Coordinates of C-alpha atoms in Angstrom, one line a residue:
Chain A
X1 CA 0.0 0.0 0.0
X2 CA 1.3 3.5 -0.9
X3 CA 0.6 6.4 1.1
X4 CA -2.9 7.7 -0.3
X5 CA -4.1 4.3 0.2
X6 CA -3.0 4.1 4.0
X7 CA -4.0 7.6 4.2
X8 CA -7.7 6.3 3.0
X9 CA -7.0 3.3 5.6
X10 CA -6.5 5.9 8.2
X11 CA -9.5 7.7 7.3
X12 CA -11.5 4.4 7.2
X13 CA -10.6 3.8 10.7
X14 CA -11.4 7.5 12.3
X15 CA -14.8 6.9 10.6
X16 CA -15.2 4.2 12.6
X17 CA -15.4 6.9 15.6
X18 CA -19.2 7.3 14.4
X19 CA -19.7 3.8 14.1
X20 CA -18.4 3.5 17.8
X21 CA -19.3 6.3 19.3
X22 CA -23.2 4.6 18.8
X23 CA -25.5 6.6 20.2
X24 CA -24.0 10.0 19.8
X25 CA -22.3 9.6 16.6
X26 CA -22.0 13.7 16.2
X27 CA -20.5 14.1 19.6
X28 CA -18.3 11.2 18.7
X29 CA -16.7 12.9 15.4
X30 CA -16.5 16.6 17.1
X31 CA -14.3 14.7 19.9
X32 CA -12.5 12.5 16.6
X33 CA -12.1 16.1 15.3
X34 CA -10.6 17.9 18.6
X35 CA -8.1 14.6 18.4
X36 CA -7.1 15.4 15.1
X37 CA -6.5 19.3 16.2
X38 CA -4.3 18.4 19.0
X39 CA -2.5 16.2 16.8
X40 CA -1.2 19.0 15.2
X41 CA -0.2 21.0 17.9
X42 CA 3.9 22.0 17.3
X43 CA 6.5 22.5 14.6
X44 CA 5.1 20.4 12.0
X45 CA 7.9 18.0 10.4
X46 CA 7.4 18.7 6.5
X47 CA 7.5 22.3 6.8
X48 CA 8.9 23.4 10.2
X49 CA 6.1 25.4 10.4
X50 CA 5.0 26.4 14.6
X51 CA 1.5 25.8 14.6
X52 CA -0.4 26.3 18.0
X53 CA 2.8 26.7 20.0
X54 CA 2.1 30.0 21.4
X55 CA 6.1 30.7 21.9
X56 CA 6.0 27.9 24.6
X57 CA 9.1 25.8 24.1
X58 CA 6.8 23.0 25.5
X59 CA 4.6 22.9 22.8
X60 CA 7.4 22.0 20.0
X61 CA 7.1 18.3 19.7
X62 CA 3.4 18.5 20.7
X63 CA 1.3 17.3 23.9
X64 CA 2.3 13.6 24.7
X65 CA -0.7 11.3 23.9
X66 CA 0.2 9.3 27.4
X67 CA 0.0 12.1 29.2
X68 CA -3.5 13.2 27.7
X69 CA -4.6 9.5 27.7
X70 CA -3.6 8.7 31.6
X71 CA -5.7 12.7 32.3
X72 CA -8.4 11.5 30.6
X73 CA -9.4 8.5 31.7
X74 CA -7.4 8.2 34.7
X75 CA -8.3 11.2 36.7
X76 CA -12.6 10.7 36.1
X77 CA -12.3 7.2 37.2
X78 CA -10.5 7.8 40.4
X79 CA -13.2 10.8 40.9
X80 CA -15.5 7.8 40.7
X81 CA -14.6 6.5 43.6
X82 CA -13.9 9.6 45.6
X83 CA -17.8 10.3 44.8
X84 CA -19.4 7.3 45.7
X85 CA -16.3 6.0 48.4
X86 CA -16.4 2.7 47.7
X87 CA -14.5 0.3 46.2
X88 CA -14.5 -0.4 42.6
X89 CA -17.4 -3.6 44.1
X90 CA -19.4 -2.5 46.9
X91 CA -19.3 -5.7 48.4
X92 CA -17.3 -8.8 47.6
X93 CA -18.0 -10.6 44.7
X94 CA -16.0 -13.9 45.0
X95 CA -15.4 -15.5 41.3
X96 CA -18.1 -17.2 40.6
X97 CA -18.3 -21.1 39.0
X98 CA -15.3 -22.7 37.6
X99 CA -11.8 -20.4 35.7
X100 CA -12.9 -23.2 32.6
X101 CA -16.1 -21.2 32.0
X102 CA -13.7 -18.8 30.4
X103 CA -12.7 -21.4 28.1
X104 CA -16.1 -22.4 27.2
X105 CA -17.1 -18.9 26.5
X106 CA -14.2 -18.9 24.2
X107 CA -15.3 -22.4 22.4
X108 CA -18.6 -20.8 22.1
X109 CA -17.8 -18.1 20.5
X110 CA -15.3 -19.1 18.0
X111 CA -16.6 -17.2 15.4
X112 CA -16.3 -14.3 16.9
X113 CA -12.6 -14.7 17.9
X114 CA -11.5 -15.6 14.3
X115 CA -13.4 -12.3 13.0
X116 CA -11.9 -10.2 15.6
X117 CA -8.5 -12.3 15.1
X118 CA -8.3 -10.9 11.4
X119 CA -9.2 -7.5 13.3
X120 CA -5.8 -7.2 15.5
X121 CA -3.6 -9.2 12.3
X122 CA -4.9 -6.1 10.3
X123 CA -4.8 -3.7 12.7
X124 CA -1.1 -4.6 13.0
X125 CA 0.0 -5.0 9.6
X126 CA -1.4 -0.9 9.3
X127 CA 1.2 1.1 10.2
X128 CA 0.4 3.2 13.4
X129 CA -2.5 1.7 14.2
X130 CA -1.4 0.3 17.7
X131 CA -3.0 -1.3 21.1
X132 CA -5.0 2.2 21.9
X133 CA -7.2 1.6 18.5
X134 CA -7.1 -2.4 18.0
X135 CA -9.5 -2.7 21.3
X136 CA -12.0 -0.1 20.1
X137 CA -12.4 -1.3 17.0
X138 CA -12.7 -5.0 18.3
X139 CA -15.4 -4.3 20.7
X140 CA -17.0 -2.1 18.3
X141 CA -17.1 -5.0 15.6
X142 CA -18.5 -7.6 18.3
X143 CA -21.5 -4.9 19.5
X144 CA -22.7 -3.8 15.9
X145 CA -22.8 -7.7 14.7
X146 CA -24.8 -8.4 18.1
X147 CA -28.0 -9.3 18.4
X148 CA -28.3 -8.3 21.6
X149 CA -25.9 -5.2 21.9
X150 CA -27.7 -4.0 25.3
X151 CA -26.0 -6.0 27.0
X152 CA -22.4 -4.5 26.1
X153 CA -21.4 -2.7 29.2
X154 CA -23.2 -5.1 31.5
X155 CA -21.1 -8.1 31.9
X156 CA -21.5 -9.8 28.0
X157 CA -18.6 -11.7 27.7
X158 CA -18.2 -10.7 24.2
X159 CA -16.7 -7.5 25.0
X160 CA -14.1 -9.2 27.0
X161 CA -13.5 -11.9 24.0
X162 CA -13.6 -9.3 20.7
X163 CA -10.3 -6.7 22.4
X164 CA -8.5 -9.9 23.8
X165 CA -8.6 -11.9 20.4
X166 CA -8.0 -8.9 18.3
X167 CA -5.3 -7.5 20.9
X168 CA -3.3 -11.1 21.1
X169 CA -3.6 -11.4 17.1
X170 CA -2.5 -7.7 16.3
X171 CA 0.9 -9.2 17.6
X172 CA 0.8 -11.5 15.0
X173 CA 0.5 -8.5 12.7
X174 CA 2.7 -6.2 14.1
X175 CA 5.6 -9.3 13.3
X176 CA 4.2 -9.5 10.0
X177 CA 5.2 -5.9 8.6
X178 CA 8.5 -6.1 11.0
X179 CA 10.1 -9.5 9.7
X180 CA 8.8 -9.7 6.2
X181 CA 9.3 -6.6 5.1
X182 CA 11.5 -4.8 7.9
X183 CA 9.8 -2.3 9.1
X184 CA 8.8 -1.4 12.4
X185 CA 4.9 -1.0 13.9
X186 CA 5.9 0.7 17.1
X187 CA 8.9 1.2 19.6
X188 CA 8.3 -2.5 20.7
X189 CA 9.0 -4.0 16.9
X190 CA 11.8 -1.3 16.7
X191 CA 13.6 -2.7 19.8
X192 CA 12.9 -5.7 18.2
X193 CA 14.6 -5.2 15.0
X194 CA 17.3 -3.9 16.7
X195 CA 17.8 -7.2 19.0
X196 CA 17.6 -9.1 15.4
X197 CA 20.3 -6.6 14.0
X198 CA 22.3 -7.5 17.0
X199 CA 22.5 -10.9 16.2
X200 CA 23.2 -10.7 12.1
X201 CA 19.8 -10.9 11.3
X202 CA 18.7 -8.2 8.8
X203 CA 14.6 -8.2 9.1
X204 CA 13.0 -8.2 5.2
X205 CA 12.4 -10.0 2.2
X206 CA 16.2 -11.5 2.3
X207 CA 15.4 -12.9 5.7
X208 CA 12.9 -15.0 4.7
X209 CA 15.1 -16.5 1.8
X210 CA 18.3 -16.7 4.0
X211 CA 16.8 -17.3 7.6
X212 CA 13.5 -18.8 7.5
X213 CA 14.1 -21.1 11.1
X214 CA 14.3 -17.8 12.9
X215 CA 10.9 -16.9 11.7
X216 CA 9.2 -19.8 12.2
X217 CA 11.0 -19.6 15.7
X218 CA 9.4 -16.5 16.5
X219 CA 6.1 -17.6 15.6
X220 CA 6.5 -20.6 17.7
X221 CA 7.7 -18.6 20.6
X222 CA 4.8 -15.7 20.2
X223 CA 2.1 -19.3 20.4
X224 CA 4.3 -20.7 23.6
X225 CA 4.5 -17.1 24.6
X226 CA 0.5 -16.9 24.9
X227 CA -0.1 -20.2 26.7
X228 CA 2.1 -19.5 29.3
X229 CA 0.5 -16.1 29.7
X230 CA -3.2 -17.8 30.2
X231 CA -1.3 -20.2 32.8
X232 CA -0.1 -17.2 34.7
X233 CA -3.7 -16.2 34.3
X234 CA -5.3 -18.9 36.0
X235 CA -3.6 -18.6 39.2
X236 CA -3.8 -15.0 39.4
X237 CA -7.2 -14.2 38.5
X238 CA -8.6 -14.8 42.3
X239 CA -6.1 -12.7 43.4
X240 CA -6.6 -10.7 41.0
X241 CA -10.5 -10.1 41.4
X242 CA -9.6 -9.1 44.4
X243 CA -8.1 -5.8 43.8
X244 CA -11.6 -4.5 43.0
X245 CA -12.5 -5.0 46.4
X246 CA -10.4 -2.3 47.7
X247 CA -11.7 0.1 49.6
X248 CA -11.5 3.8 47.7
X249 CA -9.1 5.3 50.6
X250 CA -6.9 3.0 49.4
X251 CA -7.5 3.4 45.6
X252 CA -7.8 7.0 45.0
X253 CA -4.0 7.3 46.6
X254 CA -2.3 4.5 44.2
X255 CA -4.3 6.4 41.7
X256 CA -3.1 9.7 42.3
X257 CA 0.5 8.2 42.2
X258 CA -0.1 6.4 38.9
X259 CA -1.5 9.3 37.3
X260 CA 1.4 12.3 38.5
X261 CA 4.3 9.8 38.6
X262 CA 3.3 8.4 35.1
X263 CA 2.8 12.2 33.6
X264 CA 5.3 13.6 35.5
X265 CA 8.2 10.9 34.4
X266 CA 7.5 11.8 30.6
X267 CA 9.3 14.8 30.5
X268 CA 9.9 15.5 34.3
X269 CA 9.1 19.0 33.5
X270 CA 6.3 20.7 35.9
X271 CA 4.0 21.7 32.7
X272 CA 3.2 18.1 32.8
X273 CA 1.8 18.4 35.7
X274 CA -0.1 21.2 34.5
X275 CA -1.1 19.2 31.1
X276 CA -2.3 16.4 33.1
X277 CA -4.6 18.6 35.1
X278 CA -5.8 20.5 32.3
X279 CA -7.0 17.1 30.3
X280 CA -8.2 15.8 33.7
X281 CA -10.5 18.4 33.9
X282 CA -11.6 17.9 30.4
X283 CA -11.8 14.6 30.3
X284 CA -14.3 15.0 33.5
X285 CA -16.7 17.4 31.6
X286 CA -16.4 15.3 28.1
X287 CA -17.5 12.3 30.2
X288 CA -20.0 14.4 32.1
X289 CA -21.5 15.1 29.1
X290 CA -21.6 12.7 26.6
X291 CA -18.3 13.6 24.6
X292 CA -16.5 9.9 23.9
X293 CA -13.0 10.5 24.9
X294 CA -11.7 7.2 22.8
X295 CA -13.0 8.9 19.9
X296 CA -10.6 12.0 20.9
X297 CA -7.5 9.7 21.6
X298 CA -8.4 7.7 18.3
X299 CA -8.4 11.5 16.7
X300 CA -4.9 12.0 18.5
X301 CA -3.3 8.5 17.4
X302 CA -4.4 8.8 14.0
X303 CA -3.7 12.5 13.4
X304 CA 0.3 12.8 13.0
X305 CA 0.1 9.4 10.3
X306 CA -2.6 11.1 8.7
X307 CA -1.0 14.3 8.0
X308 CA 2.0 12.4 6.6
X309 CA 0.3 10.0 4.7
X310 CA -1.7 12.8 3.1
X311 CA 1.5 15.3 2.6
X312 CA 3.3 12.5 0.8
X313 CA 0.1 11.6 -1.3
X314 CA -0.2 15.5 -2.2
X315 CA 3.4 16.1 -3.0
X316 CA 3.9 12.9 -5.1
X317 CA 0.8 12.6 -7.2
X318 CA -0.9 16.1 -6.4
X319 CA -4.8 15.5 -6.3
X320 CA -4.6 12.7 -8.9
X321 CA -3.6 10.1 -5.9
X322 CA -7.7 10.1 -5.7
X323 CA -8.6 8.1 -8.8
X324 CA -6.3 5.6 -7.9
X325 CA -8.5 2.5 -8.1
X326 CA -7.3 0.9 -4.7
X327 CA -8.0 4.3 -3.3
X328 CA -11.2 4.6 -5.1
X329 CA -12.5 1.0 -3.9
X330 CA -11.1 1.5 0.0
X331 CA -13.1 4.6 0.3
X332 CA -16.7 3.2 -1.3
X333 CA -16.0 0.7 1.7
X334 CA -15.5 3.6 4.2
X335 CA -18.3 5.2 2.9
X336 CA -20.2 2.2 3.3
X337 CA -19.4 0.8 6.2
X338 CA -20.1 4.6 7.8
X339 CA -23.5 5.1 6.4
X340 CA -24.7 1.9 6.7
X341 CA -23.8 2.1 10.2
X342 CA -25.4 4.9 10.8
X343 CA -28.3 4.4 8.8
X344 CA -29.4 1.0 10.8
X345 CA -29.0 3.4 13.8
X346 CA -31.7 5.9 12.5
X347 CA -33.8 3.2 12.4
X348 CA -33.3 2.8 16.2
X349 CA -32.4 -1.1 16.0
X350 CA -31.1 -1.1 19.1
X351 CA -33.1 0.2 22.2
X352 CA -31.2 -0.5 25.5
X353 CA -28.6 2.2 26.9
X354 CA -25.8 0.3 27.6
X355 CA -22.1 1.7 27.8
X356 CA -18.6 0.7 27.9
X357 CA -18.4 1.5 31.5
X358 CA -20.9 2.4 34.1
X359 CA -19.4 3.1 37.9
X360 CA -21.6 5.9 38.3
X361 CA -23.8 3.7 38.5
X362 CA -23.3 2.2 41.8
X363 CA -24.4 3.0 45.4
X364 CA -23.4 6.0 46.5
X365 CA -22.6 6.1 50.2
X366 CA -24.4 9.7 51.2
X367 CA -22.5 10.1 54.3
Chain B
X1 CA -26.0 23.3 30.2
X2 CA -25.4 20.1 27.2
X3 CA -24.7 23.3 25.2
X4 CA -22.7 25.3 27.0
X5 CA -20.0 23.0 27.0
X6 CA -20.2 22.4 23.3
X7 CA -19.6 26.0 23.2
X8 CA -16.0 25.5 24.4
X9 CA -15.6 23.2 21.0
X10 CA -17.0 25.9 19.1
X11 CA -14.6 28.3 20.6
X12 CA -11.4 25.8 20.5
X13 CA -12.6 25.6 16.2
X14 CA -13.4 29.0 15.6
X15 CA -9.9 29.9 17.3
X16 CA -8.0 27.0 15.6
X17 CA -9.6 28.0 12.1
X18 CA -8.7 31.8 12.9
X19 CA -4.8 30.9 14.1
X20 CA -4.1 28.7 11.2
X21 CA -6.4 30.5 8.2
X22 CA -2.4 32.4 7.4
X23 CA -0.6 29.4 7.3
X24 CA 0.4 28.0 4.0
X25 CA -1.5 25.4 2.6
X26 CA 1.2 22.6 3.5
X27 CA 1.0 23.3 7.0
X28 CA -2.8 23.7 7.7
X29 CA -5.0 21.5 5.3
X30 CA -4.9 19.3 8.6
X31 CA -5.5 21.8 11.1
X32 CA -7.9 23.6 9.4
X33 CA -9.4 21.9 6.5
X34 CA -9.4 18.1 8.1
X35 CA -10.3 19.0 11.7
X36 CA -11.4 22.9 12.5
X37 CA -14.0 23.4 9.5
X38 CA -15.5 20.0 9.8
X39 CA -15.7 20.3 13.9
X40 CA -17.1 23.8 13.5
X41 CA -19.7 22.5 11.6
X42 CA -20.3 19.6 13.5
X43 CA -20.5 21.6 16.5
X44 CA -23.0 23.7 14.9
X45 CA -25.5 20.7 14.4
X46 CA -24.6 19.6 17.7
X47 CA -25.6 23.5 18.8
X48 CA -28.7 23.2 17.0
X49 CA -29.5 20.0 18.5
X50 CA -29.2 20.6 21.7
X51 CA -31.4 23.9 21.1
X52 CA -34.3 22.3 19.5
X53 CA -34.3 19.2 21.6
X54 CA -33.5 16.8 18.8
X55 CA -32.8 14.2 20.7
X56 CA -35.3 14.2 23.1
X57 CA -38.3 14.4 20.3
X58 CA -36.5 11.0 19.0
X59 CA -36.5 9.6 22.3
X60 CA -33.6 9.7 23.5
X61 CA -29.8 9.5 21.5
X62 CA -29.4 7.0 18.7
X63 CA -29.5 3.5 18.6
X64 CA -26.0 1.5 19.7
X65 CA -23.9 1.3 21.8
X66 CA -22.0 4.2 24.2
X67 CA -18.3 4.4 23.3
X68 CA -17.5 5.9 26.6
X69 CA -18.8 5.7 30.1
X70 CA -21.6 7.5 30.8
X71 CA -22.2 9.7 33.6
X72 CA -24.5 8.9 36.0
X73 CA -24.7 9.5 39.9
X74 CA -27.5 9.2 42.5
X75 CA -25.7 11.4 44.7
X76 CA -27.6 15.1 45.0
X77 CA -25.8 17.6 43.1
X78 CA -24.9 19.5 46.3
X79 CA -22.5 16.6 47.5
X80 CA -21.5 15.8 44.1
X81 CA -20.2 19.3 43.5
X82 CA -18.5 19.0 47.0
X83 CA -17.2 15.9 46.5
X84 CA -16.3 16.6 43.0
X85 CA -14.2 20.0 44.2
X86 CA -12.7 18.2 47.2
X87 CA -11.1 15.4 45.0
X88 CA -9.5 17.5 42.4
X89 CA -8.4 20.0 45.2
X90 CA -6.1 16.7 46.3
X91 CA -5.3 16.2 43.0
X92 CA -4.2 19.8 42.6
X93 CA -2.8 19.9 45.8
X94 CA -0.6 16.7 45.0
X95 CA 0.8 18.4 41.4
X96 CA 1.5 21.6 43.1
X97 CA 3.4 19.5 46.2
X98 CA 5.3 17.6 43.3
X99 CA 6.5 21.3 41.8
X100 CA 7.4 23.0 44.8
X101 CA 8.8 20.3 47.0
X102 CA 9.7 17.3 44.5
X103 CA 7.9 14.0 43.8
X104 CA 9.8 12.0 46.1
X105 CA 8.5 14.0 49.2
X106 CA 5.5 15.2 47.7
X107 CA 3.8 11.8 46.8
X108 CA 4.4 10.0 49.7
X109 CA 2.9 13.5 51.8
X110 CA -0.2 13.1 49.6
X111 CA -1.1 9.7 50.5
X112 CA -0.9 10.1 53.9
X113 CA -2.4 13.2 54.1
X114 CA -5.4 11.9 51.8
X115 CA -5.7 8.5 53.7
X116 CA -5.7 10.3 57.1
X117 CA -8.0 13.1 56.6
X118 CA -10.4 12.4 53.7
X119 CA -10.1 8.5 53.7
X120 CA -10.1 9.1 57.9
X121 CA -7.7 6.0 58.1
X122 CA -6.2 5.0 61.2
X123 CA -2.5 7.0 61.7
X124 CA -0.2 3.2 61.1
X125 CA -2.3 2.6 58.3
X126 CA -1.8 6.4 56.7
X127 CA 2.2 6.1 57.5
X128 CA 2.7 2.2 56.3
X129 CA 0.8 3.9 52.8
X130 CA 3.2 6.6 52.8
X131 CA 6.4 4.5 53.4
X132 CA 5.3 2.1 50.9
X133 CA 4.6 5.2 48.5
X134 CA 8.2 6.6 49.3
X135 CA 9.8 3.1 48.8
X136 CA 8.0 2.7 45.6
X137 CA 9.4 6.3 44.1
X138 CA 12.8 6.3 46.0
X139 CA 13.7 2.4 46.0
X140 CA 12.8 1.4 42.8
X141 CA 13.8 4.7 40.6
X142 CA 16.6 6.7 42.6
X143 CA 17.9 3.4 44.4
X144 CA 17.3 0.7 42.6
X145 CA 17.1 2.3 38.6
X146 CA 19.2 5.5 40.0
X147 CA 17.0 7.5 38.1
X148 CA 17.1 10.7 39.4
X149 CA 13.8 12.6 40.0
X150 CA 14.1 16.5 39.6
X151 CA 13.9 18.3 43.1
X152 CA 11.2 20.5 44.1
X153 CA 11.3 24.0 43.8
X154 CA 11.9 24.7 47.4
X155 CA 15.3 22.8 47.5
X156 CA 16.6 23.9 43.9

């Protein structure tokens, strides 16, 4: 794929933001397009151009998307508990029947985790696309082809099975673009290549001619990799389950510590501090009213690839990169995929509020 | 009050539009013509929306799913707003100890202080949190990593 096709690929995705933001589809792309604006904040790298930097030195390289993310959704969910002060469970909730229910769920719905599967292996192979979009898109793949998507947000297992499957396979993916044809996905591929480089390994098509046991080695290892993971898994969950029994006094504090170590240890510069309150605060009053802050993150992820995919499309073929047929064909299927979306939702198929999350929902103690 | 804080959209657009409209083209067809124009338009339906009741003569928002959590308490909004100013106070208060008085003092000062007064935990239970806090920033990254936290204001 060239760049006006993964530019269209790009574009495909943030129009999935209306086809996961659901039931408020225009607050979903005005959050989508706030992402893309703050994707652009600093000296831009094809023209050097300062764009929103305000003569803050700060600002150059733009905000830090882990910063914004951790503000976002880190400091409303700890206010969750400081409102209601309980734990994340009001009241123990011991694991109920056996840890091979999971696996049945699984076996039951194997369908679903071979389509979300080809979900994370594509998401992986994209360039850019990374962990913060694969889980979105799974979840919102397993909801729309529900019959019952009411119960998304309330405990359907399905929304635990779609972003697992897609997230373990997107691996896969990632390994794809990083061995066969040598480039990276992320900084975790990139280390990777590096390690190969270290050992005489060159990562591309000449790998696959001259090395092929180190390949299939890898693949082997990723498999072995995940099975050992589950193991871990089984004798941790309890444990585990537990940590939602905490009470809030004890929450709210590892919180706090979370959020300002983790912000504060990007740049270790006090404006970070000052950033993370800042999205904090907006990410309370998007929640509070109905403003999906994935969309906005999405928006944010996508934005910088975007801009490059579309400068390089502009300045190689000017606007003649849009009758290019693959580019023609991938966005008839964006197109489609976005208004039949949001045409089945005009016709109100689905009736039951349901949500991603819900801890306002609980109890409140009054005292 | 749904459209009062689409206004500050409307406002981040408008401004965005009006910074970048003397750019040259390379640097704001994002900026302006991908994301500012689009969202000011958007924002405008959403305006219009939320004037007319849109929503609420369709019963209710669309069809779906929610992408993100939504908000709902059954506290009364008196103790909401108090709670609600209380919490990011601390949090405030913990960034602000972080600048002038460095992380590895200032983190370990908030837990305590939040487990003791608003979590109203016993004094041992407040100070193991702390310790475990300052063992957490000091041991692992200035000891164990030596990765050197900047100092606070105060002591620079």
């Amino acid at each position: 794929m060239g760049s006006p096709e993964l530019f269209v690929v790009m574009l495909w995705g943030l129009s999935m933001v209306a086809v996961l933001a659901g039931r408020r589809p225009i607050k979903g792309m005005i959050a989508a397009a706030f992402g893309l604006l703050l994707a652009t904040v600093g000296q831009q790298a094809q023209s050097g151009i300062m764009r929103f930097v305000f003569d803050q030195p700060y600002l150059l390289d733009g905000i830090s998307i882990s910063i914004i993310a951790l503000a976002m959704f880190g400091i409303p969910s700890a206010l969750d508990l400081a409102l209601t002060k309980l734990g994340v469970e009001q009241q123990p909730v011991p694991l109920k029947g056996s840890l091979f229910d999971g696996v049945k769920d699984t076996l039951r719905e194997w369908w679903l985790v071979v389509r979300c599967s080809f979900v994370g292996v594509w998401v992986g192979i994209v360039p850019g696309l990374g962990s913060q979009v694969v889980d979105w898109l799974a979840y919102g793949h397993a909801a729309q082809t529900s019959k019952n998507p009411g119960n998304f947000g309330k405990g359907d297992v399905r929304g635990v099975i779609a972003p697992e499957s897609a997230n373990d396979a997107k691996d896969g993916g990632d390994l794809i673009t990083t061995l066969l044809m040598g480039f990276p996905q992320g900084v975790v591929t990139a280390l990777f290549i590096v390690a190969l480089l270290a050992w005489g390994y060159l990562p591309g098509p000449e790998m696959l001619k001259k090395n092929p046991e180190v390949i299939f080695s890898v693949v082997w290892i990723q498999g072995i990799s995940g099975i050992i993971g589950t193991l871990v898994g089984f004798v941790l969950a309890a444990q585990l389950a537990k940590l939602a029994e905490v009470r809030y006094t004890f929450m709210v504090p590892l919180m706090f510590i979370f959020i300002l170590m983790g912000a504060f240890s990007v740049n270790r510069d006090p404006i970070d501090l000052l950033v993370v309150i800042t999205f904090g605060i907006l990410g309370y009053f998007m929640r509070r009213f109905g403003y999906p802050r994935p969309a906005m993150i999405l928006g944010l992820v996508l934005g910088d690839l975007m801009e490059k995919y579309l400068y390089r499309s502009v300045a190689s073929y000017g606007f003649s990169w849009l009758s290019r047929p693959a580019v023609i064909v991938l966005l008839i299927l964006a197109a489609a995929s976005f208004i039949l979306t949001l045409r089945g939702r005009l016709k109100g198929r689905e009736d039951t509020p349901a949500s991603l999350g819900g801890a306002m929902a609980r109890t409140p103690d009054e005292s | 009050m749904k459209a009062n804080f689409t206004l500050f959209f409307l406002v981040v657009f408008l401004l965005a539009a009006w910074a970048g409209w003397g750019w040259p083209n390379i640097a704001k067809i994002m900026p302006v013509y991908v994301a500012a124009i689009p969202g000011l338009i958007l924002v405008l339906v959403q305006l219009y929306r939320d004037a007319t009741g849109w929503e609420a003569r369709r019963g209710g928002a669309g069809g779906g799913i929610d992408m993100d959590e939504v908000y709902e308490t059954k506290l009364d909004r008196k103790t909401e707003f108090r709670r609600t100013v209380t919490y990011f106070s601390w949090f405030i208060g913990g960034a602000l100890g972080i600048w002038l008085l460095g992380i590895v003092i200032a983190l370990p000062l908030l837990v305590f202080l939040y487990a003791l007064i608003e979590g109203r935990e016993k004094w041992s239970t407040s100070l193991i949190m702390a310790a475990c806090t300052y063992l957490l920033i000091w041991g692992l990254f200035e000891y164990m990593l030596e990765s050197r936290w900047p100092q606070g204001l105060l002591f620079s």
